[in-house]
Amino acid sequence: MPLVLASPGPAGSRPASNRPAGGRGRPPRHLADLPLAERRAVVAGLGQPPFRASQLSRHFFGRYTDRPEEMSDLPLAARDPLTQALLPRLLTPERELACDGGTTRKTLWRTFDGALVESVLMRYPERVTMCVSSQAGCGMACPFCATGQAGLTRNLSTAEIVAQVVAGARMLADGEVPGGAGRVSNVVFMGMGEPLANYASVLAAVRRLTEPVPEGMGISQRSVTVSTVGLVPAITRLAAERLSVTLAVSLHAPDDELRDTLVPVNRRWKVAEVLDAAWGYAATTGRRVSIEYALIRDINDHAWRADLLGSLLAGRLAHVNLIPLNPTPGSKWTASRPAAQREFVRRLEAHGVPVTVRDTRGREIDGACGQLAASAVARP
Ligand code: SAH
C-alpha cells in the first residue's frame, strides 16, 4: 500500500525573494546555478567577505541545509541577507509517497511559479539512487510514457535539478529513510523531461553534483547517468565534454518503422544515427552505453526484433536494460508475457550482448519509469 508521508501546505516555505525583476518565468538565482567564483562575487556585492560563499556552499552541498538558523558559523546579521541572495527555497514539497518499506520515496515538488515536478529516491542494500527531473513535463510525446502525454511546461534551472538531489541527501542524512543514515551515491536523469533538450542546465547540474564540496556535492561522475530519447547533436556535444557519466539511450525499437511511433523524435534522427552517436560517446568516454528498452506486449517484444537489436549491438560497448512496461493512464499497452521476455533476453545473449531486466521500483506510487505525471493534488 502506498503511504502518504506528508502533505505540507505553503506555510513554512520561504518565498523566493530575489526573483529577477524582468525575468518572468525564470527561477530565482541560487548558488547551485553559479560556479564558486561567481558566488563569491555575489557575496562581495553584499559587503560580506568572499569566503562566506564557501561557508554557504558547505551548508548546502555538505550539510544539505538552506536554513539560516542552522548556520551558526555565520554572523547572525549576515545569515538572512546571504541566504536570501544565494539560497532561495526553490522547491516546496507538495506530497510524499513511499513504498518498499519506505526505501522508495517519490516527492512531488511545486516550483516558484507553480510548476510540478517529481523525484524518486531508491535505496538498495549497496547504493542510493536519486532519479531526478530535468524539465516540468516533457515535449517528446512518447505514447507509452505518462510524462510525455502531458507536454512540456518548462525547463528546470540547474539549481532546481540539484535541489532534488540535495533534498534526498537531507532525508538520508536525517535518518528518514529506513536503513540508517546514508548518502546519495547515484543520480539518474530519468525523471520527468528530456535532459538533452535542456542541455545547458543539465550539464551545469552534472558539474555541480560531481564537483567536490564546496564547489558541488562530490558525487562520482561514474555514478551519474544521463538518459535521452536520442537527440543526436546533443549526444555528440555531451561526448565532447569528456565527462565520465553514463549515457542511456531510450531505444525501445530496433527498426525505424516502429520507433517512429514509440519515440516520435525518431522521425528526425533514425535508429542508425542515434546508435552511431552512442558509439561515438562510448569511444570518446570509454563508458559503456546503456540501451533502454521497455518491453511492450506484442508491440516490440517479438523474437525477430530481439535478433535485430542483438545484431545492431553485437560487439559494441553497450548493455541492454529491459524495462517491463509500467502501466500509465489511458494506455492499453501492457508488459510482455514472461515467456516473451525470457526469449528476448535469450536472443540478445546469443548475440553476446549483456542484458539485464530492470528491477523497476515504485509502481504502487506511480513512481516507476514512465509514470511520473506530477498530477496536481488538492491544496490543503
Ligand atoms: N526523456 C529521457 C529521460 C526519461 S528516462 C528518456 O526518454 O530517456 C525514463 C525511461 O523510462 C526512458 O527510458 C523511458 O522511455 C522509459 N519509460 C517511459 N515510459 C515507460 C513505461 N510506461 N514503462 C517503462 N518504461 C518507460
Short mmCIF file of C-alpha atoms and ligand atoms in Angstrom, two decimals:
data_model
loop_
_atom_site.label_atom_id
_atom_site.label_comp_id
_atom_site.label_asym_id
_atom_site.label_seq_id
_atom_site.Cartn_x
_atom_site.Cartn_y
_atom_site.Cartn_z
CA MET A 1 0.00 0.00 0.00
CA PRO A 2 1.32 3.43 -0.85
CA LEU A 3 1.78 5.59 2.16
CA VAL A 4 1.21 9.32 2.12
CA LEU A 5 4.01 10.66 4.27
CA ALA A 6 3.39 14.35 4.22
CA SER A 7 1.30 16.97 2.53
CA PRO A 8 2.83 20.20 3.73
CA GLY A 9 0.99 23.32 2.74
CA PRO A 10 2.54 26.55 1.57
CA ALA A 11 3.05 27.61 5.18
CA GLY A 12 6.63 27.13 6.23
CA SER A 13 8.01 27.57 2.76
CA ARG A 14 10.15 30.62 2.30
CA PRO A 15 9.11 32.78 -0.63
CA ALA A 16 11.77 33.24 -3.25
CA SER A 17 12.86 36.80 -2.65
CA ASN A 18 15.41 37.60 -5.32
CA ARG A 19 13.33 36.91 -8.38
CA PRO A 20 14.85 38.96 -11.19
CA ALA A 21 12.59 41.90 -11.97
CA GLY A 22 12.17 41.46 -15.71
CA GLY A 23 12.90 37.75 -15.77
CA ARG A 24 9.37 36.43 -15.87
CA GLY A 25 9.34 32.65 -15.74
CA ARG A 26 12.92 32.34 -14.56
CA PRO A 27 13.56 30.75 -11.20
CA PRO A 28 15.39 32.95 -8.71
CA ARG A 29 19.17 32.79 -8.69
CA HIS A 30 20.62 30.17 -6.37
CA LEU A 31 24.21 29.34 -5.52
CA ALA A 32 23.90 25.98 -7.27
CA ASP A 33 23.42 27.89 -10.54
CA LEU A 34 26.81 29.56 -10.18
CA PRO A 35 30.44 28.49 -10.12
CA LEU A 36 32.09 29.27 -6.79
CA ALA A 37 33.87 32.36 -8.15
CA GLU A 38 30.52 33.91 -9.08
CA ARG A 39 29.05 33.05 -5.68
CA ARG A 40 31.97 34.94 -4.16
CA ALA A 41 31.21 37.96 -6.32
CA VAL A 42 27.57 37.95 -5.16
CA VAL A 43 28.68 37.74 -1.54
CA ALA A 44 31.17 40.55 -2.03
CA GLY A 45 28.42 42.63 -3.61
CA LEU A 46 26.52 42.31 -0.33
CA GLY A 47 29.52 43.76 1.50
CA GLN A 48 30.47 40.39 3.01
CA PRO A 49 33.89 38.73 2.90
CA PRO A 50 34.03 36.41 -0.14
CA PHE A 51 34.89 33.31 1.95
CA ARG A 52 31.29 33.36 3.15
CA ALA A 53 30.42 31.93 -0.27
CA SER A 54 32.31 28.76 0.66
CA GLN A 55 30.60 28.64 4.04
CA LEU A 56 27.16 28.91 2.44
CA SER A 57 28.14 26.33 -0.17
CA ARG A 58 29.25 23.88 2.52
CA HIS A 59 25.92 24.29 4.26
CA PHE A 60 24.03 23.49 1.09
CA PHE A 61 26.22 20.84 -0.56
CA GLY A 62 27.76 19.29 2.56
CA ARG A 63 25.10 19.66 5.24
CA TYR A 64 22.08 19.89 2.92
CA THR A 65 20.60 22.93 4.60
CA ASP A 66 19.42 26.32 3.40
CA ARG A 67 18.09 27.38 6.79
CA PRO A 68 19.76 30.43 8.33
CA GLU A 69 19.13 29.15 11.86
CA GLU A 70 21.34 26.13 11.09
CA MET A 71 24.32 28.29 10.04
CA SER A 72 25.98 29.02 13.35
CA ASP A 73 29.33 29.82 11.72
CA LEU A 74 27.80 32.91 10.07
CA PRO A 75 27.28 36.16 11.97
CA LEU A 76 23.62 36.45 12.94
CA ALA A 77 23.09 39.65 10.98
CA ALA A 78 24.56 38.19 7.79
CA ARG A 79 22.52 34.98 7.71
CA ASP A 80 19.28 36.34 6.28
CA PRO A 81 20.80 38.57 3.58
CA LEU A 82 23.15 35.78 2.45
CA THR A 83 20.54 33.04 2.34
CA GLN A 84 18.07 35.34 0.60
CA ALA A 85 20.64 36.21 -2.04
CA LEU A 86 22.02 32.73 -2.68
CA LEU A 87 19.78 30.11 -1.12
CA PRO A 88 16.17 30.90 -2.04
CA ARG A 89 13.87 27.92 -1.44
CA LEU A 90 13.21 26.70 -4.99
CA LEU A 91 11.14 23.59 -4.37
CA THR A 92 8.27 23.17 -1.96
CA PRO A 93 7.29 19.59 -1.13
CA GLU A 94 3.68 19.12 -2.07
CA ARG A 95 3.29 15.42 -1.33
CA GLU A 96 5.47 12.47 -0.49
CA LEU A 97 4.64 8.83 -1.20
CA ALA A 98 6.59 5.77 -0.11
CA CYS A 99 6.62 2.05 -0.80
CA ASP A 100 9.06 -0.87 -0.47
CA GLY A 101 9.01 -0.42 3.31
CA GLY A 102 9.93 3.24 2.98
CA THR A 103 13.03 2.65 0.85
CA THR A 104 11.38 4.02 -2.33
CA ARG A 105 10.09 7.55 -1.93
CA LYS A 106 8.56 9.84 -4.51
CA THR A 107 8.31 13.55 -3.81
CA LEU A 108 6.03 15.91 -5.73
CA TRP A 109 7.55 19.38 -5.77
CA ARG A 110 5.99 22.74 -6.56
CA THR A 111 8.33 25.30 -8.14
CA PHE A 112 8.29 29.06 -7.54
CA ASP A 113 5.91 29.54 -10.48
CA GLY A 114 3.60 26.65 -9.65
CA ALA A 115 5.06 24.01 -11.98
CA LEU A 116 5.00 20.46 -10.60
CA VAL A 117 7.88 18.01 -10.84
CA GLU A 118 8.70 14.71 -9.20
CA SER A 119 11.83 13.00 -7.96
CA VAL A 120 12.26 9.46 -6.67
CA LEU A 121 14.74 8.15 -4.09
CA MET A 122 15.52 4.44 -4.24
CA ARG A 123 17.58 2.82 -1.51
CA TYR A 124 19.19 -0.53 -2.28
CA PRO A 125 21.47 -2.52 0.03
CA GLU A 126 24.60 -1.15 -1.64
CA ARG A 127 23.54 2.19 -3.11
CA VAL A 128 21.05 5.03 -3.04
CA THR A 129 19.85 6.33 -6.38
CA MET A 130 18.08 9.64 -6.90
CA CYS A 131 16.01 9.81 -10.07
CA VAL A 132 15.61 13.49 -10.93
CA SER A 133 13.50 15.54 -13.31
CA SER A 134 15.18 17.91 -15.74
CA GLN A 135 12.01 19.54 -17.10
CA ALA A 136 8.49 20.14 -15.84
CA GLY A 137 6.67 17.85 -18.25
CA CYS A 138 8.28 16.70 -21.49
CA GLY A 139 7.96 17.63 -25.14
CA MET A 140 8.97 14.28 -26.63
CA ALA A 141 5.43 12.81 -26.69
CA CYS A 142 6.32 9.11 -26.36
CA PRO A 143 2.88 7.46 -26.28
CA PHE A 144 3.69 4.90 -23.56
CA CYS A 145 5.06 7.47 -21.08
CA ALA A 146 2.80 9.40 -18.71
CA THR A 147 5.12 12.42 -18.69
CA GLY A 148 5.14 12.53 -22.48
CA GLN A 149 1.35 12.69 -22.58
CA ALA A 150 1.20 15.94 -20.64
CA GLY A 151 3.53 18.02 -22.82
CA LEU A 152 6.27 20.40 -21.77
CA THR A 153 5.72 23.11 -19.18
CA ARG A 154 9.28 24.43 -18.95
CA ASN A 155 12.94 23.64 -18.45
CA LEU A 156 14.20 23.40 -14.89
CA SER A 157 17.13 25.54 -13.82
CA THR A 158 20.39 23.97 -12.71
CA ALA A 159 19.60 24.67 -9.07
CA GLU A 160 16.09 23.23 -9.38
CA ILE A 161 17.66 19.97 -10.58
CA VAL A 162 20.41 19.94 -7.95
CA ALA A 163 17.93 20.79 -5.18
CA GLN A 164 16.11 17.50 -5.81
CA VAL A 165 19.32 15.58 -5.04
CA VAL A 166 20.13 17.73 -2.02
CA ALA A 167 16.62 17.11 -0.65
CA GLY A 168 17.18 13.36 -0.98
CA ALA A 169 20.57 13.66 0.68
CA ARG A 170 19.00 15.51 3.57
CA MET A 171 16.31 12.84 4.00
CA LEU A 172 19.04 10.20 4.17
CA ALA A 173 21.30 12.16 6.48
CA ASP A 174 18.38 12.79 8.82
CA GLY A 175 17.70 9.06 9.03
CA GLU A 176 14.24 9.42 7.46
CA VAL A 177 14.86 6.51 5.11
CA PRO A 178 14.90 3.05 6.74
CA GLY A 179 18.40 1.57 6.79
CA GLY A 180 20.13 4.20 8.88
CA ALA A 181 21.88 7.39 7.88
CA GLY A 182 23.23 7.26 4.35
CA ARG A 183 24.30 9.23 1.29
CA VAL A 184 23.13 9.61 -2.26
CA SER A 185 25.56 7.51 -4.30
CA ASN A 186 23.93 7.62 -7.75
CA VAL A 187 21.95 10.14 -9.77
CA VAL A 188 19.93 9.22 -12.84
CA PHE A 189 18.39 11.84 -15.13
CA MET A 190 15.41 9.56 -15.70
CA GLY A 191 12.63 11.54 -14.11
CA MET A 192 10.39 13.95 -15.97
CA GLY A 193 11.74 15.60 -19.08
CA GLU A 194 14.31 15.09 -21.81
CA PRO A 195 17.65 16.09 -20.24
CA LEU A 196 19.39 16.81 -23.53
CA ALA A 197 16.60 19.22 -24.54
CA ASN A 198 17.65 21.31 -21.51
CA TYR A 199 21.33 20.91 -22.25
CA ALA A 200 22.98 23.87 -20.51
CA SER A 201 21.12 23.46 -17.22
CA VAL A 202 21.60 19.70 -17.17
CA LEU A 203 25.30 19.94 -17.93
CA ALA A 204 25.83 22.53 -15.20
CA ALA A 205 23.82 20.31 -12.84
CA VAL A 206 26.08 17.35 -13.64
CA ARG A 207 29.11 19.53 -12.90
CA ARG A 208 27.63 20.83 -9.67
CA LEU A 209 26.65 17.34 -8.48
CA THR A 210 30.09 15.95 -9.18
CA GLU A 211 32.44 18.77 -8.15
CA PRO A 212 33.85 18.37 -4.64
CA VAL A 213 32.41 20.32 -1.72
CA PRO A 214 32.23 23.36 -1.57
CA GLU A 215 32.01 23.77 -5.36
CA GLY A 216 29.44 20.98 -5.55
CA MET A 217 28.15 17.82 -3.95
CA GLY A 218 31.04 15.43 -4.55
CA ILE A 219 29.15 12.56 -6.23
CA SER A 220 31.29 10.46 -8.61
CA GLN A 221 30.76 11.18 -12.33
CA ARG A 222 30.69 7.45 -12.92
CA SER A 223 27.62 7.23 -10.73
CA VAL A 224 25.64 9.72 -12.83
CA THR A 225 23.51 8.59 -15.79
CA VAL A 226 22.00 10.90 -18.39
CA SER A 227 19.15 9.30 -20.32
CA THR A 228 17.97 10.54 -23.71
CA VAL A 229 15.43 9.73 -26.42
CA GLY A 230 18.30 10.21 -28.87
CA LEU A 231 18.89 13.88 -29.65
CA VAL A 232 21.89 13.21 -31.87
CA PRO A 233 23.63 16.62 -31.92
CA ALA A 234 23.35 16.86 -28.14
CA ILE A 235 24.80 13.36 -27.65
CA THR A 236 27.80 14.41 -29.76
CA ARG A 237 28.13 17.59 -27.77
CA LEU A 238 27.97 15.68 -24.49
CA ALA A 239 30.71 13.33 -25.67
CA ALA A 240 32.95 16.36 -26.31
CA GLU A 241 32.56 17.46 -22.66
CA ARG A 242 34.76 14.50 -21.73
CA LEU A 243 32.85 13.60 -18.62
CA SER A 244 32.71 10.09 -17.18
CA VAL A 245 28.95 9.99 -16.89
CA THR A 246 26.96 7.06 -18.29
CA LEU A 247 24.80 7.69 -21.34
CA ALA A 248 21.49 5.85 -21.55
CA VAL A 249 19.61 5.78 -24.85
CA SER A 250 15.89 5.03 -24.77
CA LEU A 251 15.71 2.92 -27.91
CA HIS A 252 12.58 0.75 -27.43
CA ALA A 253 12.66 -0.48 -31.04
CA PRO A 254 15.48 -1.58 -33.35
CA ASP A 255 13.62 -0.61 -36.55
CA ASP A 256 12.62 2.86 -37.72
CA GLU A 257 9.07 1.90 -38.64
CA LEU A 258 8.14 1.03 -35.05
CA ARG A 259 10.45 3.55 -33.39
CA ASP A 260 8.85 6.38 -35.37
CA THR A 261 5.66 5.69 -33.43
CA LEU A 262 7.10 4.77 -30.00
CA VAL A 263 9.66 7.58 -29.85
CA PRO A 264 8.36 10.27 -32.22
CA VAL A 265 11.69 12.15 -32.34
CA ASN A 266 12.91 9.15 -34.34
CA ARG A 267 11.31 10.81 -37.37
CA ARG A 268 14.11 13.37 -37.08
CA TRP A 269 17.03 11.13 -36.04
CA LYS A 270 16.84 7.49 -37.12
CA VAL A 271 17.95 4.40 -35.21
CA ALA A 272 21.23 4.17 -37.15
CA GLU A 273 22.11 7.83 -36.44
CA VAL A 274 21.22 7.51 -32.76
CA LEU A 275 23.35 4.39 -32.37
CA ASP A 276 26.24 6.00 -34.28
CA ALA A 277 26.15 8.92 -31.87
CA ALA A 278 26.04 6.46 -28.96
CA TRP A 279 29.11 4.59 -30.25
CA GLY A 280 30.84 7.93 -30.64
CA TYR A 281 30.05 8.63 -26.99
CA ALA A 282 31.40 5.22 -25.97
CA ALA A 283 34.59 5.73 -28.00
CA THR A 284 35.33 9.18 -26.56
CA THR A 285 34.49 8.41 -22.96
CA GLY A 286 35.29 4.71 -22.71
CA ARG A 287 31.93 4.31 -20.99
CA ARG A 288 29.53 1.51 -21.81
CA VAL A 289 26.29 2.90 -23.19
CA SER A 290 23.06 1.68 -21.67
CA ILE A 291 20.33 0.86 -24.20
CA GLU A 292 16.91 1.20 -22.57
CA TYR A 293 14.15 -0.99 -23.98
CA ALA A 294 10.66 -1.04 -22.43
CA LEU A 295 9.15 -4.40 -23.30
CA ILE A 296 5.58 -3.88 -24.53
CA ARG A 297 3.41 -6.95 -25.13
CA ASP A 298 3.03 -7.77 -28.82
CA ILE A 299 4.34 -4.32 -29.79
CA ASN A 300 8.13 -4.52 -29.59
CA ASP A 301 8.83 -7.88 -27.91
CA HIS A 302 8.99 -10.12 -30.99
CA ALA A 303 11.80 -12.62 -31.35
CA TRP A 304 12.87 -11.09 -34.67
CA ARG A 305 13.20 -7.67 -33.04
CA ALA A 306 15.41 -9.20 -30.35
CA ASP A 307 17.60 -10.64 -33.11
CA LEU A 308 17.71 -7.34 -34.98
CA LEU A 309 18.60 -5.48 -31.77
CA GLY A 310 21.24 -8.10 -30.99
CA SER A 311 22.83 -7.71 -34.41
CA LEU A 312 22.89 -3.89 -34.08
CA LEU A 313 24.58 -4.06 -30.68
CA ALA A 314 26.87 -7.08 -31.06
CA GLY A 315 30.50 -6.20 -30.41
CA ARG A 316 29.66 -2.69 -29.21
CA LEU A 317 30.41 -1.09 -25.84
CA ALA A 318 26.78 -1.47 -24.85
CA HIS A 319 24.46 -3.10 -22.40
CA VAL A 320 20.70 -3.55 -22.69
CA ASN A 321 18.39 -2.62 -19.87
CA LEU A 322 14.99 -4.21 -20.43
CA ILE A 323 12.18 -2.46 -18.58
CA PRO A 324 8.89 -4.34 -18.19
CA LEU A 325 6.34 -1.73 -19.32
CA ASN A 326 4.77 0.09 -16.41
CA PRO A 327 1.09 0.92 -16.70
CA THR A 328 0.13 4.50 -17.50
CA PRO A 329 -3.36 6.04 -17.52
CA GLY A 330 -5.29 5.68 -20.74
CA SER A 331 -2.83 3.29 -22.35
CA LYS A 332 -3.95 -0.16 -23.41
CA TRP A 333 -0.39 -1.39 -23.66
CA THR A 334 0.97 -3.74 -21.09
CA ALA A 335 4.15 -5.58 -20.14
CA SER A 336 5.33 -8.57 -22.14
CA ARG A 337 4.42 -12.11 -21.18
CA PRO A 338 7.16 -13.77 -19.09
CA ALA A 339 7.93 -16.26 -21.86
CA ALA A 340 8.37 -13.48 -24.44
CA GLN A 341 10.63 -11.58 -22.06
CA ARG A 342 12.76 -14.66 -21.41
CA GLU A 343 13.09 -15.33 -25.13
CA PHE A 344 14.04 -11.67 -25.76
CA VAL A 345 16.81 -11.95 -23.16
CA ARG A 346 17.98 -15.29 -24.54
CA ARG A 347 18.29 -13.97 -28.09
CA LEU A 348 20.22 -10.87 -27.02
CA GLU A 349 22.58 -13.06 -25.02
CA ALA A 350 23.01 -15.33 -28.04
CA HIS A 351 24.42 -12.26 -29.83
CA GLY A 352 26.84 -11.77 -26.97
CA VAL A 353 25.04 -8.62 -25.77
CA PRO A 354 24.98 -8.07 -22.00
CA VAL A 355 21.41 -7.65 -20.81
CA THR A 356 19.65 -7.02 -17.51
CA VAL A 357 15.98 -6.71 -16.67
CA ARG A 358 15.45 -3.62 -14.59
CA ASP A 359 14.06 -4.17 -11.12
CA THR A 360 11.64 -1.35 -11.56
CA ARG A 361 10.67 0.26 -8.32
CA GLY A 362 7.82 2.43 -7.19
CA ARG A 363 4.98 1.12 -9.34
CA GLU A 364 2.48 1.31 -6.46
CA ILE A 365 3.14 5.03 -6.07
CA ASP A 366 3.25 5.83 -9.80
CA GLY A 367 6.93 6.47 -9.27
CA ALA A 368 8.32 3.93 -11.75
CA CYS A 369 9.77 4.58 -15.22
CA GLY A 370 7.30 6.46 -17.36
CA GLN A 371 4.78 7.04 -14.59
CA LEU A 372 5.81 10.49 -13.41
CA ALA A 373 2.89 12.74 -14.25
CA ALA A 374 3.04 15.15 -11.32
CA SER A 375 -0.73 15.15 -11.05
CA ALA A 376 -1.91 18.09 -9.01
CA VAL A 377 -3.27 17.37 -5.57
CA ALA A 378 -5.95 19.22 -3.68
CA ARG A 379 -4.32 22.06 -1.77
CA PRO A 380 -4.77 21.72 1.98
N1 SAH B 1 13.46 11.55 -21.71
C1 SAH B 1 14.56 10.75 -21.27
C2 SAH B 1 14.61 10.63 -19.77
C3 SAH B 1 13.46 9.83 -19.17
S1 SAH B 1 14.09 8.31 -18.67
C4 SAH B 1 14.48 9.39 -21.93
O1 SAH B 1 13.46 9.07 -22.51
O2 SAH B 1 15.46 8.67 -21.91
C5 SAH B 1 12.67 7.37 -18.40
C6 SAH B 1 12.83 5.99 -19.01
O3 SAH B 1 11.62 5.25 -18.78
C7 SAH B 1 13.00 6.09 -20.50
O4 SAH B 1 13.84 5.07 -20.95
C8 SAH B 1 11.58 5.87 -20.96
O5 SAH B 1 11.50 5.51 -22.30
C9 SAH B 1 11.12 4.80 -20.02
N2 SAH B 1 9.67 4.69 -19.93
C10 SAH B 1 8.76 5.63 -20.25
N3 SAH B 1 7.51 5.18 -20.06
C11 SAH B 1 7.64 3.92 -19.58
C12 SAH B 1 6.71 2.94 -19.16
N4 SAH B 1 5.41 3.17 -19.20
N5 SAH B 1 7.19 1.76 -18.72
C13 SAH B 1 8.52 1.53 -18.68
N6 SAH B 1 9.44 2.42 -19.04
C14 SAH B 1 9.02 3.61 -19.50
#
